[in-house]
Short mmCIF file of C-alpha atoms (C1' of nucleotides) in Angstrom, two decimals:
data_model
loop_
_atom_site.label_atom_id
_atom_site.label_comp_id
_atom_site.label_asym_id
_atom_site.label_seq_id
_atom_site.Cartn_x
_atom_site.Cartn_y
_atom_site.Cartn_z
CA MET A 1 20.83 -14.71 8.10
CA LYS A 2 19.07 -17.95 8.77
CA LYS A 3 15.77 -17.03 7.22
CA ASN A 4 14.31 -18.82 4.29
CA SER A 5 14.77 -16.43 1.39
CA THR A 6 11.80 -17.28 -0.76
CA VAL A 7 9.82 -14.33 -1.92
CA ILE A 8 7.22 -12.98 0.44
CA GLN A 9 4.12 -14.00 -1.43
CA GLU A 10 3.52 -17.64 -2.14
CA ASP A 11 0.73 -17.22 -4.63
CA PRO A 12 2.37 -18.04 -7.98
CA GLU A 13 0.21 -15.49 -9.76
CA ASN A 14 1.20 -12.67 -7.54
CA THR A 15 4.80 -12.89 -6.46
CA LEU A 16 6.91 -9.83 -6.20
CA GLY A 17 9.02 -11.05 -9.06
CA GLU A 18 6.07 -11.68 -11.31
CA ARG A 19 4.64 -8.28 -10.64
CA LEU A 20 7.93 -6.64 -11.42
CA ARG A 21 8.21 -8.55 -14.67
CA LEU A 22 4.68 -7.78 -15.64
CA ARG A 23 5.22 -4.10 -15.05
CA ARG A 24 8.49 -4.10 -16.94
CA LYS A 25 6.85 -5.74 -19.92
CA GLU A 26 3.96 -3.31 -19.87
CA LEU A 27 6.50 -0.56 -20.21
CA LYS A 28 8.36 -2.55 -22.89
CA LEU A 29 11.62 -2.31 -21.06
CA SER A 30 14.44 -4.81 -21.13
CA MET A 31 16.11 -6.11 -18.04
CA LYS A 32 19.20 -4.33 -19.22
CA GLU A 33 17.47 -0.97 -19.10
CA VAL A 34 16.02 -1.68 -15.67
CA ALA A 35 19.36 -2.88 -14.39
CA ILE A 36 21.34 0.07 -15.64
CA SER A 37 18.84 2.61 -14.44
CA SER A 38 18.45 1.14 -10.98
CA GLY A 39 22.16 0.59 -10.56
CA LEU A 40 21.90 -3.18 -10.32
CA SER A 41 23.10 -6.04 -12.45
CA ILE A 42 21.12 -7.70 -15.21
CA GLY A 43 21.60 -11.09 -13.63
CA PHE A 44 20.17 -9.82 -10.38
CA ILE A 45 17.06 -8.43 -12.02
CA SER A 46 16.58 -11.80 -13.64
CA GLN A 47 16.92 -13.60 -10.34
CA VAL A 48 14.52 -11.24 -8.61
CA GLU A 49 11.91 -11.60 -11.31
CA ARG A 50 12.17 -15.38 -11.15
CA GLY A 51 11.94 -15.36 -7.39
CA LEU A 52 15.41 -16.74 -6.85
CA THR A 53 16.43 -13.90 -4.62
CA SER A 54 14.77 -11.12 -2.73
CA PRO A 55 15.91 -7.53 -3.17
CA SER A 56 16.70 -5.29 -0.26
CA LEU A 57 14.29 -2.46 0.33
CA THR A 58 16.81 -0.05 -1.13
CA SER A 59 17.16 -2.04 -4.31
CA LEU A 60 13.45 -2.62 -4.60
CA THR A 61 12.84 1.10 -4.28
CA ALA A 62 15.32 1.82 -7.02
CA ILE A 63 13.66 -0.67 -9.30
CA ALA A 64 10.16 0.55 -8.52
CA ASN A 65 11.14 4.14 -9.08
CA PHE A 66 12.41 3.37 -12.52
CA LEU A 67 9.25 1.42 -13.25
CA ARG A 68 7.27 4.52 -12.25
CA SER A 69 5.31 2.62 -9.72
CA ASP A 70 5.16 2.90 -5.97
CA VAL A 71 6.89 0.13 -4.03
CA THR A 72 3.59 -0.70 -2.40
CA ASN A 73 2.04 -1.74 -5.67
CA PHE A 74 4.42 -4.65 -5.80
CA LEU A 75 3.88 -5.67 -2.21
CA SER A 76 0.19 -5.31 -1.55
CA GLN A 77 -1.69 -8.38 -0.47
CA PRO A 78 -4.15 -10.15 -2.71
CA LYS A 79 -7.71 -9.47 -1.77
CA SER A 80 -10.97 -11.27 -2.19
CA LYS A 81 -14.67 -10.93 -1.60
CA SER A 82 -17.18 -8.21 -2.10
CA SER A 83 -20.11 -6.81 -0.30
CA ILE A 84 -23.34 -5.13 -1.22
CA THR A 85 -25.31 -2.72 0.88
CA ARG A 86 -28.95 -2.00 0.17
CA HIS A 87 -30.24 1.48 0.85
CA GLN A 88 -32.90 0.13 3.19
CA GLU A 89 -30.46 -2.05 5.05
CA ARG A 90 -27.71 0.29 6.05
CA ASP A 91 -26.42 0.14 9.59
CA VAL A 92 -26.97 3.48 11.24
CA TYR A 93 -24.66 4.77 13.92
CA THR A 94 -25.46 7.87 15.88
CA ILE A 95 -22.77 9.87 17.55
CA ASN A 96 -24.16 12.46 19.91
CA LYS A 97 -27.68 12.98 18.76
CA ASN A 98 -27.16 16.56 17.80
CA GLY A 99 -24.17 15.97 15.61
CA LEU A 100 -23.66 13.09 13.28
CA GLN A 101 -25.38 10.11 11.91
CA TYR A 102 -23.54 7.49 9.89
CA GLU A 103 -24.77 4.87 7.53
CA ARG A 104 -22.11 2.33 6.87
CA LEU A 105 -21.95 1.22 3.30
CA SER A 106 -18.85 -0.80 2.75
CA ASP A 107 -18.27 -3.92 4.66
CA SER A 108 -14.97 -5.58 5.14
CA PHE A 109 -13.21 -8.32 3.33
CA PRO A 110 -9.67 -9.40 4.02
CA GLY A 111 -7.18 -6.76 3.06
CA HIS A 112 -9.69 -4.19 1.94
CA THR A 113 -8.60 -0.61 1.69
CA LEU A 114 -11.75 1.31 0.91
CA ASN A 115 -14.16 2.29 3.60
CA SER A 116 -17.34 4.20 2.95
CA VAL A 117 -20.19 5.69 4.89
CA ILE A 118 -23.07 8.06 4.33
CA ILE A 119 -22.87 10.81 6.87
CA HIS A 120 -25.77 12.98 7.96
CA GLU A 121 -24.39 16.10 9.53
CA MET A 122 -26.87 17.94 11.66
CA PRO A 123 -27.35 21.67 11.19
CA GLY A 124 -24.51 23.63 12.74
CA HIS A 125 -22.50 20.60 13.67
CA ARG A 126 -18.72 21.04 13.71
CA SER A 127 -16.31 18.18 13.84
CA GLU A 128 -12.88 18.57 15.38
CA SER A 129 -9.91 19.10 13.20
CA ILE A 130 -7.96 15.87 12.68
CA SER A 131 -5.37 14.35 10.42
CA HIS A 132 -4.37 10.77 9.85
CA GLU A 133 -3.06 8.41 7.22
CA GLY A 134 -4.90 7.68 4.02
CA GLU A 135 -6.91 9.76 1.64
CA GLU A 136 -10.58 10.72 1.46
CA PHE A 137 -13.26 11.46 -1.02
CA PHE A 138 -16.44 13.38 -0.21
CA PHE A 139 -19.43 13.51 -2.49
CA ILE A 140 -22.25 15.81 -1.38
CA LEU A 141 -25.56 14.06 -1.85
CA GLU A 142 -27.80 16.67 -0.27
CA GLY A 143 -27.41 20.06 1.30
CA ALA A 144 -24.18 21.96 1.73
CA ILE A 145 -21.17 21.81 3.99
CA THR A 146 -17.98 23.66 4.74
CA ILE A 147 -14.82 21.61 4.87
CA TYR A 148 -11.58 23.04 6.18
CA ILE A 149 -8.35 21.60 4.92
CA ASP A 150 -5.26 23.02 6.53
CA GLY A 151 -7.42 25.93 7.50
CA VAL A 152 -8.53 26.61 3.95
CA VAL A 153 -12.27 26.94 3.47
CA ASN A 154 -14.02 24.73 0.95
CA ILE A 155 -17.77 25.23 0.63
CA LEU A 156 -19.40 22.30 -1.07
CA GLU A 157 -22.92 21.86 -2.38
CA ALA A 158 -24.93 18.97 -3.73
CA GLY A 159 -23.08 17.25 -6.53
CA ASP A 160 -19.72 18.68 -5.53
CA SER A 161 -16.91 16.45 -4.52
CA LEU A 162 -13.63 16.77 -2.73
CA HIS A 163 -10.65 14.49 -2.70
CA PHE A 164 -7.67 15.05 -0.45
CA ASP A 165 -4.92 13.44 1.49
CA SER A 166 -6.06 12.75 5.05
CA SER A 167 -2.72 13.70 6.51
CA ARG A 168 -3.79 17.29 5.98
CA SER A 169 -5.59 18.73 8.93
CA HIS A 170 -9.29 18.68 8.15
CA SER A 171 -12.67 19.27 9.73
CA ALA A 172 -16.25 19.74 8.65
CA TRP A 173 -18.97 22.20 9.53
CA ASN A 174 -22.59 22.10 8.49
CA HIS A 175 -23.07 25.82 8.15
CA THR A 176 -26.70 25.44 7.07
CA ASN A 177 -29.91 24.97 9.01
CA LYS A 178 -30.69 21.66 7.37
CA VAL A 179 -29.24 18.17 7.50
CA THR A 180 -26.43 17.64 5.00
CA THR A 181 -25.91 14.21 3.52
CA VAL A 182 -22.42 13.26 2.42
CA LEU A 183 -21.05 10.14 0.85
CA HIS A 184 -17.63 9.63 2.32
CA VAL A 185 -15.08 7.18 0.98
CA CYS A 186 -11.62 6.79 2.35
CA THR A 187 -8.71 4.50 2.34
CA MET A 188 -8.43 2.59 5.52
CA ASN A 189 -5.94 3.74 8.07
CA VAL A 190 -4.13 1.49 10.42
CA PHE A 191 -6.41 2.36 13.27
CA GLY A 192 -9.51 1.13 11.59
CA ASP A 193 -8.71 -2.53 11.06
CA GLN A 194 -11.40 -4.90 12.12
CA ASP A 195 -8.86 -7.17 13.73
CA THR A 196 -8.03 -4.66 16.36
CA VAL A 197 -5.72 -5.96 19.02
CA LYS A 198 -4.86 -5.09 22.57
CA ASP A 199 -5.97 -1.83 24.06
CA ILE A 200 -7.25 0.00 21.07
CA PRO A 201 -10.50 1.36 22.47
CA GLY A 202 -12.62 0.40 19.47
CA ILE A 203 -13.17 0.97 15.81
CA PHE A 204 -12.67 4.37 14.29
CA ASP A 205 -13.94 5.63 11.03
CA CYS A 206 -11.56 7.37 8.69
CA ARG A 207 -12.19 10.68 10.34
CA GLY A 208 -10.91 9.41 13.61
CA ASN A 209 -14.30 9.30 15.26
CA LEU A 210 -14.89 6.39 17.55
CA ILE A 211 -17.70 4.20 16.27
CA PHE A 212 -17.46 1.10 18.44
CA SER A 213 -15.94 0.94 21.84
CA LYS A 214 -14.60 -2.27 23.21
CA ASP A 215 -15.71 -1.87 26.80
CA HIS A 216 -19.20 -0.79 25.72
CA SER A 217 -19.13 2.14 28.09
CA MET A 218 -19.24 4.35 25.05
CA ASP A 219 -21.46 2.20 22.93
CA LEU A 220 -23.32 4.08 20.31
CA ASN A 221 -26.90 4.03 19.34
CA ILE A 222 -26.85 1.41 16.63
CA HIS A 223 -29.67 0.05 14.61
CA SER A 224 -30.28 -1.29 11.12
CA GLY A 225 -32.84 -0.49 8.54
CA ASN A 226 -34.80 2.67 7.95
CA LYS A 227 -33.36 5.74 9.51
CA MET B 1 26.73 -5.63 -0.79
CA LYS B 2 28.03 -2.18 -1.58
CA LYS B 3 24.78 -0.30 -1.24
CA ASN B 4 24.21 2.37 1.32
CA SER B 5 21.94 0.82 3.90
CA THR B 6 20.08 3.88 5.13
CA VAL B 7 16.38 3.51 5.30
CA ILE B 8 14.41 4.24 2.19
CA GLN B 9 12.67 7.38 3.28
CA GLU B 10 14.67 10.39 4.27
CA ASP B 11 11.88 12.37 5.81
CA PRO B 12 12.55 12.16 9.53
CA GLU B 13 8.85 12.15 10.31
CA ASN B 14 8.09 9.27 8.12
CA THR B 15 10.84 6.70 8.11
CA LEU B 16 10.07 3.07 8.05
CA GLY B 17 11.49 2.71 11.52
CA GLU B 18 9.44 5.54 12.93
CA ARG B 19 6.27 4.17 11.46
CA LEU B 20 6.97 0.77 12.91
CA ARG B 21 7.60 2.25 16.34
CA LEU B 22 4.49 4.39 16.17
CA ARG B 23 2.38 1.40 15.29
CA ARG B 24 3.95 -0.72 17.99
CA LYS B 25 3.25 1.93 20.59
CA GLU B 26 -0.32 2.36 19.43
CA LEU B 27 -0.78 -1.31 20.11
CA LYS B 28 1.07 -0.98 23.44
CA LEU B 29 3.48 -3.70 22.57
CA SER B 30 7.07 -4.01 23.71
CA MET B 31 9.93 -4.71 21.38
CA LYS B 32 10.30 -7.99 23.17
CA GLU B 33 6.83 -9.06 22.14
CA VAL B 34 7.37 -7.94 18.58
CA ALA B 35 10.72 -9.66 18.42
CA ILE B 36 9.52 -12.97 19.80
CA SER B 37 6.42 -13.05 17.63
CA SER B 38 8.19 -12.16 14.42
CA GLY B 39 11.06 -14.50 15.12
CA LEU B 40 13.69 -11.77 15.29
CA SER B 41 15.92 -10.44 18.02
CA ILE B 42 15.07 -7.55 20.28
CA GLY B 43 18.25 -5.79 19.32
CA PHE B 44 17.34 -6.01 15.68
CA ILE B 45 13.90 -4.52 16.23
CA SER B 46 15.56 -1.67 18.04
CA GLN B 47 18.00 -1.08 15.24
CA VAL B 48 15.25 -1.16 12.64
CA GLU B 49 13.09 1.29 14.54
CA ARG B 50 16.00 3.65 14.94
CA GLY B 51 16.90 3.39 11.29
CA LEU B 52 20.26 1.74 11.91
CA THR B 53 19.51 -1.19 9.71
CA SER B 54 16.98 -2.10 7.11
CA PRO B 55 15.02 -5.33 7.37
CA SER B 56 14.74 -7.78 4.56
CA LEU B 57 11.36 -8.09 2.95
CA THR B 58 10.80 -11.36 4.73
CA SER B 59 11.56 -9.87 8.11
CA LEU B 60 9.53 -6.77 7.43
CA THR B 61 6.57 -8.90 6.48
CA ALA B 62 6.86 -10.87 9.68
CA ILE B 63 6.94 -7.69 11.73
CA ALA B 64 4.06 -6.11 9.83
CA ASN B 65 1.95 -9.21 10.20
CA PHE B 66 2.35 -9.18 13.92
CA LEU B 67 1.51 -5.49 13.99
CA ARG B 68 -1.68 -6.31 12.10
CA SER B 69 -0.85 -3.93 9.36
CA ASP B 70 -0.07 -4.47 5.73
CA VAL B 71 3.56 -4.01 4.72
CA THR B 72 2.48 -1.26 2.38
CA ASN B 73 1.31 0.95 5.22
CA PHE B 74 4.89 1.25 6.34
CA LEU B 75 6.27 1.94 2.92
CA SER B 76 3.79 4.20 1.24
CA GLN B 77 4.95 7.59 0.12
CA PRO B 78 3.83 10.74 1.84
CA LYS B 79 1.10 12.50 -0.02
CA SER B 80 -0.03 16.05 -0.35
CA LYS B 81 -2.64 18.21 -2.01
CA SER B 82 -6.32 17.93 -2.50
CA SER B 83 -8.74 18.71 -5.18
CA ILE B 84 -12.30 19.83 -5.40
CA THR B 85 -14.69 19.21 -8.25
CA ARG B 86 -17.82 21.28 -8.69
CA HIS B 87 -20.87 19.60 -10.11
CA GLN B 88 -21.03 22.09 -12.95
CA GLU B 89 -17.35 21.76 -13.75
CA ARG B 90 -16.83 18.08 -14.18
CA ASP B 91 -14.86 16.88 -17.17
CA VAL B 92 -17.05 14.67 -19.28
CA TYR B 93 -15.64 11.84 -21.34
CA THR B 94 -17.74 9.95 -23.79
CA ILE B 95 -16.87 6.45 -24.82
CA ASN B 96 -18.94 5.28 -27.77
CA LYS B 97 -21.98 7.48 -27.74
CA ASN B 98 -24.36 4.65 -27.09
CA GLY B 99 -22.61 3.28 -24.10
CA LEU B 100 -20.94 5.27 -21.40
CA GLN B 101 -20.39 8.76 -20.23
CA TYR B 102 -17.94 9.59 -17.50
CA GLU B 103 -17.64 12.60 -15.28
CA ARG B 104 -14.31 12.66 -13.60
CA LEU B 105 -14.46 13.75 -9.99
CA SER B 106 -11.17 13.09 -8.36
CA ASP B 107 -8.10 14.71 -9.68
CA SER B 108 -4.60 13.55 -9.06
CA PHE B 109 -2.05 14.54 -6.52
CA PRO B 110 1.25 12.77 -6.02
CA GLY B 111 0.80 9.29 -4.72
CA HIS B 112 -2.95 9.35 -4.64
CA THR B 113 -4.75 6.07 -4.48
CA LEU B 114 -8.40 6.95 -4.86
CA ASN B 115 -9.93 7.61 -8.22
CA SER B 116 -13.54 8.50 -8.73
CA VAL B 117 -15.92 9.17 -11.56
CA ILE B 118 -19.61 9.54 -12.11
CA ILE B 119 -20.68 7.13 -14.82
CA HIS B 120 -23.78 7.46 -16.94
CA GLU B 121 -24.58 4.08 -18.38
CA MET B 122 -26.89 4.22 -21.37
CA PRO B 123 -29.90 1.94 -21.46
CA GLY B 124 -28.93 -1.58 -22.38
CA HIS B 125 -25.22 -0.92 -22.31
CA ARG B 126 -23.00 -3.82 -21.31
CA SER B 127 -19.37 -3.46 -20.42
CA GLU B 128 -16.94 -6.26 -20.98
CA SER B 129 -15.94 -8.44 -18.11
CA ILE B 130 -12.57 -7.42 -16.70
CA SER B 131 -10.45 -7.85 -13.63
CA HIS B 132 -7.47 -5.91 -12.40
CA GLU B 133 -5.72 -4.82 -9.24
CA GLY B 134 -7.34 -2.65 -6.62
CA GLU B 135 -10.79 -2.48 -5.17
CA GLU B 136 -13.97 -0.63 -6.17
CA PHE B 137 -16.97 0.97 -4.65
CA PHE B 138 -20.18 1.71 -6.55
CA PHE B 139 -22.92 3.94 -5.25
CA ILE B 140 -26.06 4.12 -7.37
CA LEU B 141 -27.19 7.70 -7.66
CA GLU B 142 -30.03 7.20 -10.11
CA GLY B 143 -31.67 4.31 -11.88
CA ALA B 144 -30.70 0.68 -11.61
CA ILE B 145 -27.96 -1.56 -12.88
CA THR B 146 -26.88 -5.16 -12.89
CA ILE B 147 -23.33 -5.88 -11.90
CA TYR B 148 -21.77 -9.29 -12.40
CA ILE B 149 -18.98 -10.35 -10.10
CA ASP B 150 -17.42 -13.68 -10.92
CA GLY B 151 -20.61 -14.40 -12.82
CA VAL B 152 -22.81 -13.69 -9.82
CA VAL B 153 -25.69 -11.30 -10.46
CA ASN B 154 -26.06 -8.21 -8.30
CA ILE B 155 -28.98 -5.97 -9.13
CA LEU B 156 -28.56 -2.53 -7.61
CA GLU B 157 -30.97 0.36 -7.32
CA ALA B 158 -30.71 3.97 -6.29
CA GLY B 159 -29.07 4.27 -2.88
CA ASP B 160 -27.56 0.81 -3.03
CA SER B 161 -23.85 0.35 -2.94
CA LEU B 162 -21.37 -2.37 -3.76
CA HIS B 163 -17.80 -2.80 -2.66
CA PHE B 164 -15.56 -5.49 -4.02
CA ASP B 165 -12.06 -6.48 -4.90
CA SER B 166 -11.32 -5.60 -8.52
CA SER B 167 -9.33 -8.75 -9.09
CA ARG B 168 -12.65 -10.52 -9.30
CA SER B 169 -14.01 -10.66 -12.80
CA HIS B 170 -16.68 -7.97 -13.09
CA SER B 171 -18.89 -6.27 -15.64
CA ALA B 172 -21.93 -4.00 -15.67
CA TRP B 173 -25.17 -3.99 -17.57
CA ASN B 174 -27.81 -1.30 -17.59
CA HIS B 175 -30.78 -3.62 -17.86
CA THR B 176 -33.26 -0.72 -17.81
CA ASN B 177 -34.51 1.61 -20.51
CA LYS B 178 -33.20 4.73 -18.79
CA VAL B 179 -29.80 6.18 -18.09
CA THR B 180 -28.28 4.93 -14.86
CA THR B 181 -26.00 7.19 -12.90
CA VAL B 182 -23.33 5.60 -10.75
CA LEU B 183 -20.71 7.08 -8.51
CA HIS B 184 -17.66 4.90 -8.86
CA VAL B 185 -14.65 5.05 -6.57
CA CYS B 186 -11.69 2.78 -6.83
CA THR B 187 -8.15 2.43 -5.70
CA MET B 188 -5.68 3.25 -8.39
CA ASN B 189 -4.00 0.40 -10.16
CA VAL B 190 -0.54 0.48 -11.58
CA PHE B 191 -1.83 1.02 -15.07
CA GLY B 192 -3.48 4.27 -14.26
CA ASP B 193 -0.55 6.34 -13.09
CA GLN B 194 -0.42 9.78 -14.53
CA ASP B 195 3.29 9.47 -15.09
CA THR B 196 2.84 6.88 -17.75
CA VAL B 197 5.98 6.14 -19.68
CA LYS B 198 6.98 4.58 -22.95
CA ASP B 199 4.42 2.82 -25.03
CA ILE B 200 1.50 2.65 -22.69
CA PRO B 201 -1.28 3.70 -25.03
CA GLY B 202 -2.83 6.15 -22.60
CA ILE B 203 -4.60 6.51 -19.33
CA PHE B 204 -7.08 3.91 -18.17
CA ASP B 205 -9.77 4.28 -15.59
CA CYS B 206 -10.09 1.67 -12.91
CA ARG B 207 -12.33 -0.46 -15.03
CA GLY B 208 -9.59 -0.81 -17.61
CA ASN B 209 -11.29 1.42 -20.14
CA LEU B 210 -9.02 3.64 -22.14
CA ILE B 211 -9.73 7.29 -21.46
CA PHE B 212 -6.83 9.10 -23.05
CA SER B 213 -4.75 7.79 -25.86
CA LYS B 214 -1.25 8.99 -26.44
CA ASP B 215 -1.30 9.01 -30.20
CA HIS B 216 -4.70 10.73 -30.28
CA SER B 217 -5.99 8.29 -32.87
CA MET B 218 -8.42 7.10 -30.25
CA ASP B 219 -9.07 10.43 -28.63
CA LEU B 220 -12.34 10.64 -26.90
CA ASN B 221 -15.00 13.25 -27.01
CA ILE B 222 -13.89 15.39 -24.09
CA HIS B 223 -15.39 18.60 -22.87
CA SER B 224 -15.89 20.36 -19.60
CA GLY B 225 -18.90 21.88 -18.00
CA ASN B 226 -22.54 21.07 -18.38
CA LYS B 227 -23.23 17.68 -19.70
"C1'" DA C 1 21.13 -18.73 -41.54
"C1'" DG C 2 23.64 -15.32 -39.14
"C1'" DT C 3 23.75 -11.96 -35.75
"C1'" DA C 4 22.30 -8.98 -32.10
"C1'" DA C 5 19.98 -8.56 -28.05
"C1'" DA C 6 17.80 -10.46 -24.05
"C1'" DT C 7 17.80 -13.55 -20.46
"C1'" DT C 8 19.54 -17.22 -17.59
"C1'" DT C 9 23.16 -19.62 -15.31
"C1'" DT C 10 27.25 -20.13 -12.72
"C1'" DA C 11 30.60 -19.33 -9.40
"C1'" DG C 12 31.81 -16.38 -6.39
"C1'" DT C 13 32.32 -12.51 -2.42
"C1'" DA C 14 31.70 -8.69 0.63
"C1'" DT C 15 28.69 -6.67 3.41
"C1'" DA C 16 24.73 -6.02 5.85
"C1'" DG C 17 20.90 -8.56 8.04
"C1'" DG C 18 20.61 -10.18 12.15
"C1'" DT C 19 22.51 -12.32 16.64
"C1'" DA C 20 23.74 -12.84 21.80
"C1'" DA C 21 24.99 -10.63 25.62
"C1'" DA C 22 26.26 -6.66 28.19
"C1'" DA C 23 25.17 -2.01 29.37
"C1'" DT C 24 21.96 1.53 30.12
"C1'" DA C 25 17.43 3.64 30.61
"C1'" DT C 26 12.82 3.52 32.14
"C1'" DA C 27 8.92 1.85 34.71
"C1'" DT C 28 7.06 -0.26 38.65
"C1'" DT C 29 6.62 -1.45 43.35
"C1'" DA C 30 7.14 -1.49 48.20
"C1'" DT D 1 13.19 6.96 47.91
"C1'" DA D 2 15.50 2.69 46.83
"C1'" DA D 3 15.21 -1.65 44.89
"C1'" DT D 4 13.80 -4.35 41.31
"C1'" DA D 5 11.78 -5.57 36.99
"C1'" DT D 6 11.33 -4.51 32.42
"C1'" DA D 7 12.43 -2.20 28.16
"C1'" DT D 8 15.66 -0.50 25.12
"C1'" DT D 9 20.20 0.44 23.33
"C1'" DT D 10 24.87 -0.76 22.43
"C1'" DT D 11 28.60 -3.62 21.10
"C1'" DA D 12 31.11 -7.00 18.78
"C1'" DC D 13 30.55 -10.35 15.84
"C1'" DC D 14 29.16 -13.98 12.08
"C1'" DT D 15 27.45 -15.93 8.10
"C1'" DA D 16 24.12 -16.21 4.57
"C1'" DT D 17 22.38 -13.82 1.07
"C1'" DA D 18 22.14 -9.74 -1.86
"C1'" DC D 19 24.33 -8.85 -5.62
"C1'" DT D 20 28.25 -9.26 -9.03
"C1'" DA D 21 30.89 -10.43 -13.51
"C1'" DA D 22 31.17 -13.30 -17.06
"C1'" DA D 23 29.84 -17.24 -19.65
"C1'" DA D 24 26.15 -19.82 -21.66
"C1'" DT D 25 21.76 -20.10 -23.63
"C1'" DT D 26 17.59 -18.38 -25.61
"C1'" DT D 27 15.00 -15.28 -28.28
"C1'" DA D 28 14.25 -11.83 -31.72
"C1'" DC D 29 15.45 -9.68 -35.85
"C1'" DT D 30 17.15 -9.28 -40.55
#
DNA sequence: AGTAAATTTTAGTATAGGTAAAATATATTA
DNA sequence: TAATATATTTTACCTATACTAAAATTTACT
C-alpha cells in the first residue's frame, strides 16, 4: 500500500493514539492488559498510541471493546463554535399550514451532531411513520401528544420527555384540539448535513421532513421573529 | 497479518460496506467517482462495499470525506430501545444543597449518545469552568442564566437556547435571585458510559459533575418523584 | 539500591490493503 | 431491439504495513 500511514487526525491533541492512551489511563490499565485482552502485542499497542502505526478496523474494534468505549469515540472529528438562539428570533418554518410549524433552535457549526427545533403540532395532525439513523429526544413544553414507536403508543403531556433510537419506526399525532408545543432534539443523520451535495432535494429535519428544497418548487413559508 | 479480515459488523443490514454503498447511492455517485476522488481504485471500492476487504483507517477517512459524512456514521453500533420520563417521575439528584438540582430525563439504552437533564440552578450558583468531548444544548425553561463559553458572556432568558461544542471551556452562573430551570441535552462523552470499569469513581453527567460515586462516600441525595 | 513492571525500540515477516486489467452486468441511446 | 457506453465485479498479483517477538530502556515500587 502506497499510502502515507500517519494517523488520521493531525491535531496533536486529538490523535487516535492519544485518545486511546487517555482512555486506557482513565481506566488505569497497562498496555499489557490491553494487549492481552485484545489479542495484540504490547509493542503494537505502544506503536499505535504513539502514532507510529495505524490499527486495522478489526484491531481497533478489539481495543475499543476492551476499553469499553465505542470505536466512534476515538474517531470523531474535533468540533468548534457555538450558537445561541433567542426566543424572539427563531426561524419559523411552516409545513402545510394545517400541520406543523417549526422553530429552529440549533444552528450549525462544523461537525455538529445535535439538531434541535421547537415544533408546534396543530390539533389532529398526524405525521407519517418514519425511521432513520440517529436518536431523538422529545420534551413536551405545552399540550399533549401521542407518539408511536414501533406501533407502541406513548401519550405524553407537558413536562414529559421521551428518548429513543430513531431507527425505530416512529410517528406523532396531536390527539388534542389544541396546539402542542414540543422541544425536539436529535442527533444529526447523514441526510441532514448542511453541505448537501448532488441531487439531494434539500434539507431534512431529523424526522425526515423536507424543510428546504433545492429547486425552490417546494419552498416553505419561512420567516423570522415572532410567530 | 494473521487476523480474520471480515468486516467489523456481522449484521448483514448494517455492515460498513453496506452503509458506504447506501450513502453513495443516496448521493447518486458511481464507484468511479468515489474511487477517483478518494484516490483509490474502483475495484477496491467494490470490494469494500461488498465486504470482501476492509479499508485502512486512512482509506476509510478519504472515502467518508468524499461522501460528506463523518467516519463515525459508518462505524457506529446499531441501537435499540427507548425510554420515557414522566414529569412527576423524574429522578432528582442534589449536588450541594445551595447549588444545583438535577432531574434526569433520558435514560440509557445500548449505544445511546444523547443525555438530558433538567437542571435547577440556585440563585447565585456558579459552576466551575470545564471542557470535555461532545456537544451541548441548553434550553431555558424558567428564569435567566449567564453562560460563559471561552470566557465570552452569554446571557440567556426563558425560551432562549444555546448550542455549542463542549470542548470549549464553559461554565454557568445564575446571576439572578431566583431558581433558574434549564433543559440540558448533550452528547455522551466517553466518561459517562454506564458500563464504567475499574477505578472510575462513578458516573459523570455531561458537564463533568460527579453524579454517582462507586464507593458511596460521595453519594448524592437521590430520590424519585416530586421535587 | 535492587527489582518488578511498564513501555519503547528493533528487526523482521506474512498477509491483507489495494492495484491494473479483463470480464460481466447494467443503463442508455438510436 | 441492438449497439454502445458506463458501472460493477472478478481475477491475479504485489508490496508495504500491520503486527510480531525479543531485547533494551524507563518507570514504579519496596
